[in-house]
Short mmCIF file of N, CA and C in Angstrom, two decimals:
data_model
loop_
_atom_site.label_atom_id
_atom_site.label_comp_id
_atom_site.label_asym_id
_atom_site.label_seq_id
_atom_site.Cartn_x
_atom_site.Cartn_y
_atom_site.Cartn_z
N UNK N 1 2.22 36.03 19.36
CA UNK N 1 2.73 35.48 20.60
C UNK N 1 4.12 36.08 20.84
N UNK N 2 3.91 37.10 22.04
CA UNK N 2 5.90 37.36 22.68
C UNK N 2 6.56 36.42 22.17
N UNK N 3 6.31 35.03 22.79
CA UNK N 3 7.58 34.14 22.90
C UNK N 3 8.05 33.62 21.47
N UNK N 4 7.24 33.63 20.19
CA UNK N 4 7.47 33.36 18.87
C UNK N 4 8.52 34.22 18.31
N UNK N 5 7.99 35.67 18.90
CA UNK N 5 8.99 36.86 18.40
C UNK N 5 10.24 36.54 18.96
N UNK N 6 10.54 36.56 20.30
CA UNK N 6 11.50 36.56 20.77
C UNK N 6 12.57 35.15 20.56
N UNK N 7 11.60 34.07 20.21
CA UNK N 7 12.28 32.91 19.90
C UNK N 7 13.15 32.74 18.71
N UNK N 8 12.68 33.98 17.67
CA UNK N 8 12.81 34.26 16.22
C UNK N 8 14.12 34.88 16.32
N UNK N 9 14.02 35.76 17.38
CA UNK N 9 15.04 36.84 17.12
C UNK N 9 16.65 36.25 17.67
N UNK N 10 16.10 35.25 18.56
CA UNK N 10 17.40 34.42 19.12
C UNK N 10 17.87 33.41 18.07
N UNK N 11 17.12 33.12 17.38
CA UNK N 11 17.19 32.13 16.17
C UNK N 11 18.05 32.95 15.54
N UNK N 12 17.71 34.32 15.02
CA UNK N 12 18.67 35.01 14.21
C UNK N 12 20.30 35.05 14.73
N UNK N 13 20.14 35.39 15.77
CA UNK N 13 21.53 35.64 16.92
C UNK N 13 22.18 33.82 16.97
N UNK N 14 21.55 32.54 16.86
CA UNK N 14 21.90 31.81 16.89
C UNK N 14 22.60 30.95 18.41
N UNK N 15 21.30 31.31 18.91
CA UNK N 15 21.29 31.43 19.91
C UNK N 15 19.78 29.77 20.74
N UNK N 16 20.15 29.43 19.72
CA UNK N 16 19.30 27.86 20.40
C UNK N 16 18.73 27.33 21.19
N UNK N 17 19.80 26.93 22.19
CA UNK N 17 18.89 27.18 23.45
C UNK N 17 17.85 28.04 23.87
N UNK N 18 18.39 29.41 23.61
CA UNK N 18 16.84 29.81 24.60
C UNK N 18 16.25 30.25 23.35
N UNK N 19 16.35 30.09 22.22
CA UNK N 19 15.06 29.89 21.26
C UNK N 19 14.29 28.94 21.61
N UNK N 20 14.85 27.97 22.29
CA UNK N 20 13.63 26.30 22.53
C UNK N 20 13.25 27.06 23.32
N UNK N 21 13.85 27.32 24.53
CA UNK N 21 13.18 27.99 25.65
C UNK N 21 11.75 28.61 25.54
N UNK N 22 11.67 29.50 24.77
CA UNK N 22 11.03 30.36 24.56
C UNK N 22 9.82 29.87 23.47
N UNK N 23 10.48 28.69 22.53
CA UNK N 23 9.31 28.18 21.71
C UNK N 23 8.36 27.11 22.87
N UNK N 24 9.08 26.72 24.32
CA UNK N 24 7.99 25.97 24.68
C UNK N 24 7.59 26.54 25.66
N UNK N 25 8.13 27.75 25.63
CA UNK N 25 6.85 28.64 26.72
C UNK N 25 5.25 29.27 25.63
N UNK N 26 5.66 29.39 23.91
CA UNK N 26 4.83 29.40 23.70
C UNK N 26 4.35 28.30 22.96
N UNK N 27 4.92 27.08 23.47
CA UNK N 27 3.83 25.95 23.26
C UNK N 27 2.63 25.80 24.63
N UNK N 28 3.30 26.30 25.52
CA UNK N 28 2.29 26.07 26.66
C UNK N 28 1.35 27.26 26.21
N UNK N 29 1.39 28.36 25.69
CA UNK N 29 0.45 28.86 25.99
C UNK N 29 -0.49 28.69 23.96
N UNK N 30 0.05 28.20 23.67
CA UNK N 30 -0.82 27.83 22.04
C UNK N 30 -0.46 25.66 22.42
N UNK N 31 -0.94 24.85 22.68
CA UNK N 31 -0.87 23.61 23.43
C UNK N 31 -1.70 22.72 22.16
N UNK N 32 -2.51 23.60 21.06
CA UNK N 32 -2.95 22.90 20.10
C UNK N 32 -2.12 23.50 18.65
N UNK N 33 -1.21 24.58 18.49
CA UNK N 33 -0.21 24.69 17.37
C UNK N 33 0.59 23.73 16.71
N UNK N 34 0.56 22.71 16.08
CA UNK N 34 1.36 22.05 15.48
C UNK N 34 2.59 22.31 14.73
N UNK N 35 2.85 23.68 14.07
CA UNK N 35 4.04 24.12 13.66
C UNK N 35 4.81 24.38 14.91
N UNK N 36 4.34 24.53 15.59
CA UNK N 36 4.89 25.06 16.88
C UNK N 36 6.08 24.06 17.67
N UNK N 37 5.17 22.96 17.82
CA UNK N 37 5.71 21.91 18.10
C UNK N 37 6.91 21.21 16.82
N UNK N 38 6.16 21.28 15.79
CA UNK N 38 7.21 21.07 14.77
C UNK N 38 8.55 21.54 14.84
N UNK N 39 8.49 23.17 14.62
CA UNK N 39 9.53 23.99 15.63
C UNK N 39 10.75 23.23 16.33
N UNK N 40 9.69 23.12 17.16
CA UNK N 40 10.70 22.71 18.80
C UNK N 40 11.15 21.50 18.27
N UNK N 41 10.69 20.56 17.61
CA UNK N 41 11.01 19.06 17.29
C UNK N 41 12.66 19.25 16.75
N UNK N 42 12.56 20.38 15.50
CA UNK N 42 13.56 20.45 14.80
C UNK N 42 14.54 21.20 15.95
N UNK N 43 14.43 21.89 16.68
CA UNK N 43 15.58 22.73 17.21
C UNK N 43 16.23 21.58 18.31
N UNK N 44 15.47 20.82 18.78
CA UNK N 44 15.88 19.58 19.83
C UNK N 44 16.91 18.87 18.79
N UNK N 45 16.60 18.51 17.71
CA UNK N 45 17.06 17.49 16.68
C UNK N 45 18.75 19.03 16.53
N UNK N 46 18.50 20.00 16.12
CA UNK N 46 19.70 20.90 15.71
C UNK N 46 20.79 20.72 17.18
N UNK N 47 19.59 21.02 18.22
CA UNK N 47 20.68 20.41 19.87
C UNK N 47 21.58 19.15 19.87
N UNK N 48 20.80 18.33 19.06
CA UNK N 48 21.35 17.03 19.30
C UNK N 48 20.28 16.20 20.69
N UNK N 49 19.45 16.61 20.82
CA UNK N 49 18.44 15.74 21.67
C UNK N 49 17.33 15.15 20.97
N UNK N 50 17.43 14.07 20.48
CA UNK N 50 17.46 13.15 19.94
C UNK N 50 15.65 12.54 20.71
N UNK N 51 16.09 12.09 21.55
CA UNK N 51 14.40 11.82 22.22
C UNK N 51 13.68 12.51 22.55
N UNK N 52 14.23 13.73 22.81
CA UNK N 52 13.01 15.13 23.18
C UNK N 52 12.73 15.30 21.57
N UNK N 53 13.44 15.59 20.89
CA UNK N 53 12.97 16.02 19.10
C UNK N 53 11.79 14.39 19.05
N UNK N 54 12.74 13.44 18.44
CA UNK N 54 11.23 12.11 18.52
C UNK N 54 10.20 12.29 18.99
N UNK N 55 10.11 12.56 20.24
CA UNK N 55 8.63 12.50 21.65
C UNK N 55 7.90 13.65 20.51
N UNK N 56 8.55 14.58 20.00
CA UNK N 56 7.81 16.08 19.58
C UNK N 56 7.01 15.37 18.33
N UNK N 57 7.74 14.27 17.29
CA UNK N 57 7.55 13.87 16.31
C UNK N 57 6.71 12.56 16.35
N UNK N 58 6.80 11.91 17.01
CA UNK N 58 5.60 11.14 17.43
C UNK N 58 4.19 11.76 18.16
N UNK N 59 4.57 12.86 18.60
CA UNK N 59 3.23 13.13 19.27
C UNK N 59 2.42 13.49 18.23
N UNK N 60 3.09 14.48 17.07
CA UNK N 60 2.95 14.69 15.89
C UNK N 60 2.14 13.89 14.86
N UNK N 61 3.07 12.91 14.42
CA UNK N 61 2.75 11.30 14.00
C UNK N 61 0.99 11.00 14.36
N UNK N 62 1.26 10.90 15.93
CA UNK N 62 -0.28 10.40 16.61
C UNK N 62 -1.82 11.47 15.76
N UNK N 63 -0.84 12.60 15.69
CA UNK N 63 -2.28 13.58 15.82
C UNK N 63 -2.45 13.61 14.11
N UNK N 64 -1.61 13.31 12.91
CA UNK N 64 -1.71 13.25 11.95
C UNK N 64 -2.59 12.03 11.55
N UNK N 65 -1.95 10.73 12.35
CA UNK N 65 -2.90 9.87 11.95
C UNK N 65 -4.25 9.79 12.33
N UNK N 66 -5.05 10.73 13.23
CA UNK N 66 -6.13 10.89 13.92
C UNK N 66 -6.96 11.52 12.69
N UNK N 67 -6.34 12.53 11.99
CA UNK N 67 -6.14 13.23 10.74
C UNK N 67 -6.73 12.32 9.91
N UNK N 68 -6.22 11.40 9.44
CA UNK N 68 -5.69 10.43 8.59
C UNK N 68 -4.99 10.95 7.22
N UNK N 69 -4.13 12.06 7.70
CA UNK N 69 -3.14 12.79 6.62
C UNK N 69 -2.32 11.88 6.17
N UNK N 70 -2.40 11.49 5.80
CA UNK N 70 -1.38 9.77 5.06
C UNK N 70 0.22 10.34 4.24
N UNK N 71 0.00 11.51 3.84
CA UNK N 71 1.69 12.12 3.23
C UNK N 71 2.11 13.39 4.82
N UNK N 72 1.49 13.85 5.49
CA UNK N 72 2.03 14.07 7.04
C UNK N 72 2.49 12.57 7.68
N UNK N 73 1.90 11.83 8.20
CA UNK N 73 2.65 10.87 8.74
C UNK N 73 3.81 10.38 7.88
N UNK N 74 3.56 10.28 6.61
CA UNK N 74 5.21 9.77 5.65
C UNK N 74 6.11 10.50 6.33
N UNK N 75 5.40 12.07 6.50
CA UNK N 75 6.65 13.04 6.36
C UNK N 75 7.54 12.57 7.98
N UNK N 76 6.70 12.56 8.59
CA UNK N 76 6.81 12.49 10.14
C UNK N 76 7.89 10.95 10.21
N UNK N 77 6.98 9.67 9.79
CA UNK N 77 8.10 8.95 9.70
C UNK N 77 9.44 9.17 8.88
N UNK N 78 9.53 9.69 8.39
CA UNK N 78 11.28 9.93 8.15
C UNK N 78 11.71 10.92 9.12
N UNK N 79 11.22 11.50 9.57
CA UNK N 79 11.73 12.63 10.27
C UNK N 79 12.30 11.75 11.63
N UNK N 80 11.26 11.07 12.51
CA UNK N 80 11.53 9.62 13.06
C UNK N 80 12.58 8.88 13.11
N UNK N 81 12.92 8.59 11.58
CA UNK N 81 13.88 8.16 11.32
C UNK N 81 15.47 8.49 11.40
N UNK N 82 15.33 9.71 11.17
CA UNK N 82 16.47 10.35 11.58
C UNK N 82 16.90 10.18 13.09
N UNK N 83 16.04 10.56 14.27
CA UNK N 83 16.15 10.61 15.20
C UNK N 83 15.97 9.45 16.34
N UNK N 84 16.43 8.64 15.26
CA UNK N 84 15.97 7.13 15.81
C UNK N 84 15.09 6.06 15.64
N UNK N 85 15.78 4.89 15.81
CA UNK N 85 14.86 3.73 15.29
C UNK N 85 13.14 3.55 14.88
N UNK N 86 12.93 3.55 13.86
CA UNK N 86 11.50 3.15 13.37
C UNK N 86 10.60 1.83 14.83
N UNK N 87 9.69 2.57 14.61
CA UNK N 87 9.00 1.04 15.70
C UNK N 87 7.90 0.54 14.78
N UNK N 88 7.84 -0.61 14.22
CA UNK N 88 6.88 -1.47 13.64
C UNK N 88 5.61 -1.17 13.44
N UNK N 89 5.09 -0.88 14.75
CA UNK N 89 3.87 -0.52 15.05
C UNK N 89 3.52 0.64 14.11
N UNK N 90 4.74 1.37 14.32
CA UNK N 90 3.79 2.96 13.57
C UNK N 90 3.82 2.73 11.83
N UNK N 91 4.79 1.96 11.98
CA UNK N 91 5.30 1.95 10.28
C UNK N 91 4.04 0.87 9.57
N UNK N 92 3.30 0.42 10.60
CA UNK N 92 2.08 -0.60 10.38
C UNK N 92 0.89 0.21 10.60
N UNK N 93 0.87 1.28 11.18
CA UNK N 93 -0.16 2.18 11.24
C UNK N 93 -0.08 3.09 9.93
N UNK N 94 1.06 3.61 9.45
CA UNK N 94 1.09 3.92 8.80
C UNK N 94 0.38 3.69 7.28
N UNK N 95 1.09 2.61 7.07
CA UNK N 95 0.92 1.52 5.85
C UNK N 95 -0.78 1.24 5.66
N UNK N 96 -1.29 1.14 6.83
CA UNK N 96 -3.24 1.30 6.77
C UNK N 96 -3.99 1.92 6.30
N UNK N 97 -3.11 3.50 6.71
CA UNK N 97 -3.21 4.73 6.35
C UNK N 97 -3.45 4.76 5.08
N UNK N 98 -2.54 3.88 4.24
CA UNK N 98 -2.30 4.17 2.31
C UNK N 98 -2.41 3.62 1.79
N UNK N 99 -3.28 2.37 2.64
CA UNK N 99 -3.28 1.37 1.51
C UNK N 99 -4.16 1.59 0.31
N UNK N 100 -5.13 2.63 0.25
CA UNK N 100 -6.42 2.96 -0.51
C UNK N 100 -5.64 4.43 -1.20
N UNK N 101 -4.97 4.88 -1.35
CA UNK N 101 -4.76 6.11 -1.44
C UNK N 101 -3.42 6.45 -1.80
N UNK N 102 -2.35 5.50 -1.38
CA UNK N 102 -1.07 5.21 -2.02
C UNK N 102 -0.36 4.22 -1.52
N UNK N 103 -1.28 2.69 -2.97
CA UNK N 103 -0.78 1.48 -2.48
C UNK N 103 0.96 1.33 -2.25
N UNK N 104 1.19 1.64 -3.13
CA UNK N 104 2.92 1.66 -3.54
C UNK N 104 3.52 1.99 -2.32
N UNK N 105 3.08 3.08 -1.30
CA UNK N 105 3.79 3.70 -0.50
C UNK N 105 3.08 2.79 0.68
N UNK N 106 2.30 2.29 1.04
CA UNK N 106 1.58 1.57 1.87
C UNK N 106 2.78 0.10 1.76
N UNK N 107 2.94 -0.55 0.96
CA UNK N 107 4.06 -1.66 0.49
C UNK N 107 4.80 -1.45 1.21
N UNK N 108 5.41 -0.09 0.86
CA UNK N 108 6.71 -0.12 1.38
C UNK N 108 7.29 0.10 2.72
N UNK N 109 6.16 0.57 3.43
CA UNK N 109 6.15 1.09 4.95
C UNK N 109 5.89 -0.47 5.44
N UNK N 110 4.81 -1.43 4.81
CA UNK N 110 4.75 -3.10 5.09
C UNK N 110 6.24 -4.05 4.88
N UNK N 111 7.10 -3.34 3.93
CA UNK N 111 7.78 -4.27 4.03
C UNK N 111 9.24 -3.43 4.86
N UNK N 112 8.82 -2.75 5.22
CA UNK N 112 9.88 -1.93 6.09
C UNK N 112 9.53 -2.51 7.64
N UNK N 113 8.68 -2.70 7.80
CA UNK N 113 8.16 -2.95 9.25
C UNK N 113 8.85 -4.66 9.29
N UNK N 114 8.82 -5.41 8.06
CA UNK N 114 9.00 -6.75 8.17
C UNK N 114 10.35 -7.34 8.52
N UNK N 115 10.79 -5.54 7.99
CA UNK N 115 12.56 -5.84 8.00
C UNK N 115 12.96 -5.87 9.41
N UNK N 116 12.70 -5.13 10.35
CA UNK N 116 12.89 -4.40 11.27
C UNK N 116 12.32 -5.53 12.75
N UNK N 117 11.32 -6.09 11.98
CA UNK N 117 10.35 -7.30 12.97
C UNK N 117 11.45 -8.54 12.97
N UNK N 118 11.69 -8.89 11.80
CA UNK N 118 12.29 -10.08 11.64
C UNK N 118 11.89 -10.92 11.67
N UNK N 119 12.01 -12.23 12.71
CA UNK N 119 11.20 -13.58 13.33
C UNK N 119 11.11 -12.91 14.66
N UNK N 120 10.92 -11.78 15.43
CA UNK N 120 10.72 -11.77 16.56
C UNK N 120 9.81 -11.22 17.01
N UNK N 121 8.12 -10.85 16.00
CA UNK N 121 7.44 -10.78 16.70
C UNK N 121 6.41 -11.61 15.52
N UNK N 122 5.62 -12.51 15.52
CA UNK N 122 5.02 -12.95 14.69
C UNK N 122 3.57 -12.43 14.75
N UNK N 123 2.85 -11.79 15.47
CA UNK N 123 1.29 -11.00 14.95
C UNK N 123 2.42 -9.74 14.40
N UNK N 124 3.07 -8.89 14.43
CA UNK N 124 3.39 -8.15 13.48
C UNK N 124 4.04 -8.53 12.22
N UNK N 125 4.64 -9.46 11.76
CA UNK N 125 4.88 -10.21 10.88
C UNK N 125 3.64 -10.84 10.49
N UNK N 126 2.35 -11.18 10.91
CA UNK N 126 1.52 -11.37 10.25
C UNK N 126 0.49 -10.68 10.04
N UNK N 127 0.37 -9.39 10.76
CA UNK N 127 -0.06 -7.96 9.55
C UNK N 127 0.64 -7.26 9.00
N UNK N 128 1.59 -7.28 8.83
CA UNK N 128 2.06 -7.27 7.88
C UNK N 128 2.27 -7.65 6.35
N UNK N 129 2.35 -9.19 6.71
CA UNK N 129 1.89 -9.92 5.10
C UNK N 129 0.34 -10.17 5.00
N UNK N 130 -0.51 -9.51 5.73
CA UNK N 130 -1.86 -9.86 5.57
C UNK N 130 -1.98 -8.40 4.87
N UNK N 131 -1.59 -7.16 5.19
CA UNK N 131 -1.56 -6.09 4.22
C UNK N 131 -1.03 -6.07 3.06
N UNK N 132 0.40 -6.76 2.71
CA UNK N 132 0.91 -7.09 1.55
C UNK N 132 0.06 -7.71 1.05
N UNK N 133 -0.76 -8.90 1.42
CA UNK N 133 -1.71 -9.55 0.61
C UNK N 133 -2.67 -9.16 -0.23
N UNK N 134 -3.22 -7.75 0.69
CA UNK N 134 -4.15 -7.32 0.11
C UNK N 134 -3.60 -6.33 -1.02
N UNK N 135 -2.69 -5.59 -0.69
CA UNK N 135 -1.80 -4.75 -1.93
C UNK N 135 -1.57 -5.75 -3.13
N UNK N 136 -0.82 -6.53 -3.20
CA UNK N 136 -0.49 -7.92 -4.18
C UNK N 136 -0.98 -8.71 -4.09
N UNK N 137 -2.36 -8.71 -4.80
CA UNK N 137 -2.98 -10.07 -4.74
C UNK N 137 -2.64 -11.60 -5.28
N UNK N 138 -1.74 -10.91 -6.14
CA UNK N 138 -1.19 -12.09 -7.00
C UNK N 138 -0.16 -12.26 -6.92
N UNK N 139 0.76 -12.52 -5.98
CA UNK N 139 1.64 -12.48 -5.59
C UNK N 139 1.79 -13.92 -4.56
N UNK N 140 2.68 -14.92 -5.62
CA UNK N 140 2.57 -15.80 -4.98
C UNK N 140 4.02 -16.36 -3.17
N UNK N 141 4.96 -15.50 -3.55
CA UNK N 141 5.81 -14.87 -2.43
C UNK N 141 4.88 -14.89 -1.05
N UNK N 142 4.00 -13.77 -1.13
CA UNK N 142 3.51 -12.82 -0.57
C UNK N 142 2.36 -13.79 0.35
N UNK N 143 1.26 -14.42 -0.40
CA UNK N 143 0.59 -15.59 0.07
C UNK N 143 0.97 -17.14 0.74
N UNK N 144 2.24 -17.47 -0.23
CA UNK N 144 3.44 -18.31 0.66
C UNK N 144 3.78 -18.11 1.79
N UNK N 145 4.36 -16.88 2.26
CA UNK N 145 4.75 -16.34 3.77
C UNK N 145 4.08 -16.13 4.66
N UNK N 146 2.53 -15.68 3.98
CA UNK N 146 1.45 -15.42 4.94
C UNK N 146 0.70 -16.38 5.55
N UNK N 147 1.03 -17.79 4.58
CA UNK N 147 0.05 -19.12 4.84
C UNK N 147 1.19 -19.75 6.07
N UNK N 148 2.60 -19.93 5.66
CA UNK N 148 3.41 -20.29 6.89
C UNK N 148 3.50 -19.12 8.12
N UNK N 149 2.94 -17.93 7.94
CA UNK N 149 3.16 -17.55 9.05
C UNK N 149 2.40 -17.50 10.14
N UNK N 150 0.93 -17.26 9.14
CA UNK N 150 -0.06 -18.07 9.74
C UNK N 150 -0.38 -19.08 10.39
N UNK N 151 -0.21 -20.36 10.18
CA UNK N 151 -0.23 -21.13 10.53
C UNK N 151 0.90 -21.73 11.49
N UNK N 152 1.74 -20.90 11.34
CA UNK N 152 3.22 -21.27 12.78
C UNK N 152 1.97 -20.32 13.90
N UNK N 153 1.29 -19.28 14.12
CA UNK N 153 0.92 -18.59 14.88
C UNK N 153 -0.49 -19.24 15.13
N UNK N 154 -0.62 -20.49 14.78
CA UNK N 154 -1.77 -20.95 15.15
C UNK N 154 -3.45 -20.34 14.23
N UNK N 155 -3.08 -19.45 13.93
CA UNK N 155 -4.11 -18.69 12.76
C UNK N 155 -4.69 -19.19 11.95
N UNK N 156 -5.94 -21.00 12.06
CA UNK N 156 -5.54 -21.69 10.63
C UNK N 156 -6.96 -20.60 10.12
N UNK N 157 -7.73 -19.82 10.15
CA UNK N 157 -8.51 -19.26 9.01
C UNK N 157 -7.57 -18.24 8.18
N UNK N 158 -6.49 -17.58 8.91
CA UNK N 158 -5.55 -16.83 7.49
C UNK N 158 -4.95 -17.79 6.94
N UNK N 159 -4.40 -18.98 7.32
CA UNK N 159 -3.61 -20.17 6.67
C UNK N 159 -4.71 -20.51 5.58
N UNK N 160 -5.34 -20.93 5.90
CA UNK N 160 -6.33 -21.65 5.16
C UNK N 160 -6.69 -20.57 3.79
N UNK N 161 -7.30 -19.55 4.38
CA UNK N 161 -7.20 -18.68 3.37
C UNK N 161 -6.31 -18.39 2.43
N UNK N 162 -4.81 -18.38 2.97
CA UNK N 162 -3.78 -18.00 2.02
C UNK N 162 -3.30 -19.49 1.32
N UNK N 163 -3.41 -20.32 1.98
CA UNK N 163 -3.45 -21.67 1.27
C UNK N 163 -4.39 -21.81 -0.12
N UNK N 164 -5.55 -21.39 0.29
CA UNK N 164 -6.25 -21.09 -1.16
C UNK N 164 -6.09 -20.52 -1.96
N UNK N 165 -5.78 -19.21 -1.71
CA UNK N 165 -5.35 -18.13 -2.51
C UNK N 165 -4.15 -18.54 -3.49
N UNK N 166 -3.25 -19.60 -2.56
CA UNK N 166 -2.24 -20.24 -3.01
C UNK N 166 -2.66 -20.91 -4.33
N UNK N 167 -3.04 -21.91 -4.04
CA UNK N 167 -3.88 -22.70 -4.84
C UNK N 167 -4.71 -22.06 -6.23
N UNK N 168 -5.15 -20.98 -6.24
CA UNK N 168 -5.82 -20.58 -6.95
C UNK N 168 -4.90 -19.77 -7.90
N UNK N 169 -3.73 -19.20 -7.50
CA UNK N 169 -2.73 -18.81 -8.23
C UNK N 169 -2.10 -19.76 -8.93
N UNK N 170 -1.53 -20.96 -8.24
CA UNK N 170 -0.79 -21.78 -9.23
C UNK N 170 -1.64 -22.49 -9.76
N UNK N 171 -3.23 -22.50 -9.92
CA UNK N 171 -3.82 -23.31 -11.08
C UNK N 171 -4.03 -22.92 -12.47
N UNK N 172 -3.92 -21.53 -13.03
CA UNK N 172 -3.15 -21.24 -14.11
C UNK N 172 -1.99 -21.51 -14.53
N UNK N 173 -0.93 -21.52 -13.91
CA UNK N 173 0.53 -22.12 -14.22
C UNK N 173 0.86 -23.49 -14.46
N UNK N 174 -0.07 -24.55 -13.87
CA UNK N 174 -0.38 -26.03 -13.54
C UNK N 174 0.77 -26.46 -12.56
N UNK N 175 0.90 -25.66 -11.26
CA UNK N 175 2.33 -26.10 -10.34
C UNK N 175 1.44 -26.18 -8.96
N UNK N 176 2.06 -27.34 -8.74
CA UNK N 176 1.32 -27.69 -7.23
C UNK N 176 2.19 -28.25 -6.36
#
């Protein structure tokens, strides 16, 4: 592709701007390249454009998880991160992504989303600890939060459920 070469050679010269230039004339004409776009993500982010780099990295994000590349989207969410606030949602899409494949890292994208949610959205706060649940089964924290959060959201079959689960944990310990 012309515009790769020529985007390269301005890159050398240090010359930025119309390296993007030129990398999204040949994104229009390669529109399924993903390095490509990668590219451009990072040179927006070197500009300092901040939501044009994101938009590049979420679109990214979307097509990885279609994938279900589960260490591409990691990569993508930090990259995200840099360029601005995490949104729940993805960091919960994410976490779906791994839960079979890398629980540990699936956790932590769940309890990153929880941080970030707070008390202000409660169905994401309660998939959230309904994924933790399933990562830590024995985890009596984890079933505690999910049975009150449940049940503040009107949810009584996850209440109920995690109420048991409750129950069934502290009847080895003898604490009720």
């Amino acid at each position: 592709n012309k515009h790769i070469e020529k985007a390269e050679k301005l890159l050398q010269k240090s010359k930025l701007d119309a390296a993007l230039e030129e990398y999204l004339l040949a994104w229009q004409d390669e529109p399924n390249n993903d390095s490509l776009v990668y590219t451009v993500a990072e040179l927006y982010q070197k500009l300092n454009k901040q939501v044009q780099s994101r938009e590049c990295y979420v679109f990214l994000f979307d097509k990885a998880v279609e994938k279900s590349d589960g260490m591409k989207v990691l990569e993508l969410l930090r990259k995200m991160q840099l360029v601005g606030m995490l949104e729940p949602a993805r960091l919960i899409t994410a976490a779906q992504l791994l839960e079979k494949t890398r629980p540990d890292l699936a956790s932590e994208q769940y309890r990153r989303a929880l941080e970030i949610v707070g008390e202000k959205n409660q169905e994401y706060t309660l998939q959230c600890l309904q994924g933790m649940a399933r990562l830590q089964p024995g985890s009596l924290d984890v079933h505690r939060r999910l049975a009150a959060a449940a049940a503040k959201l009107g949810n009584s079959g996850v209440a109920i459920a995690a109420y048991r689960k409750l129950a069934d944990l502290y009847m080895p310990i003898g604490k009720f």
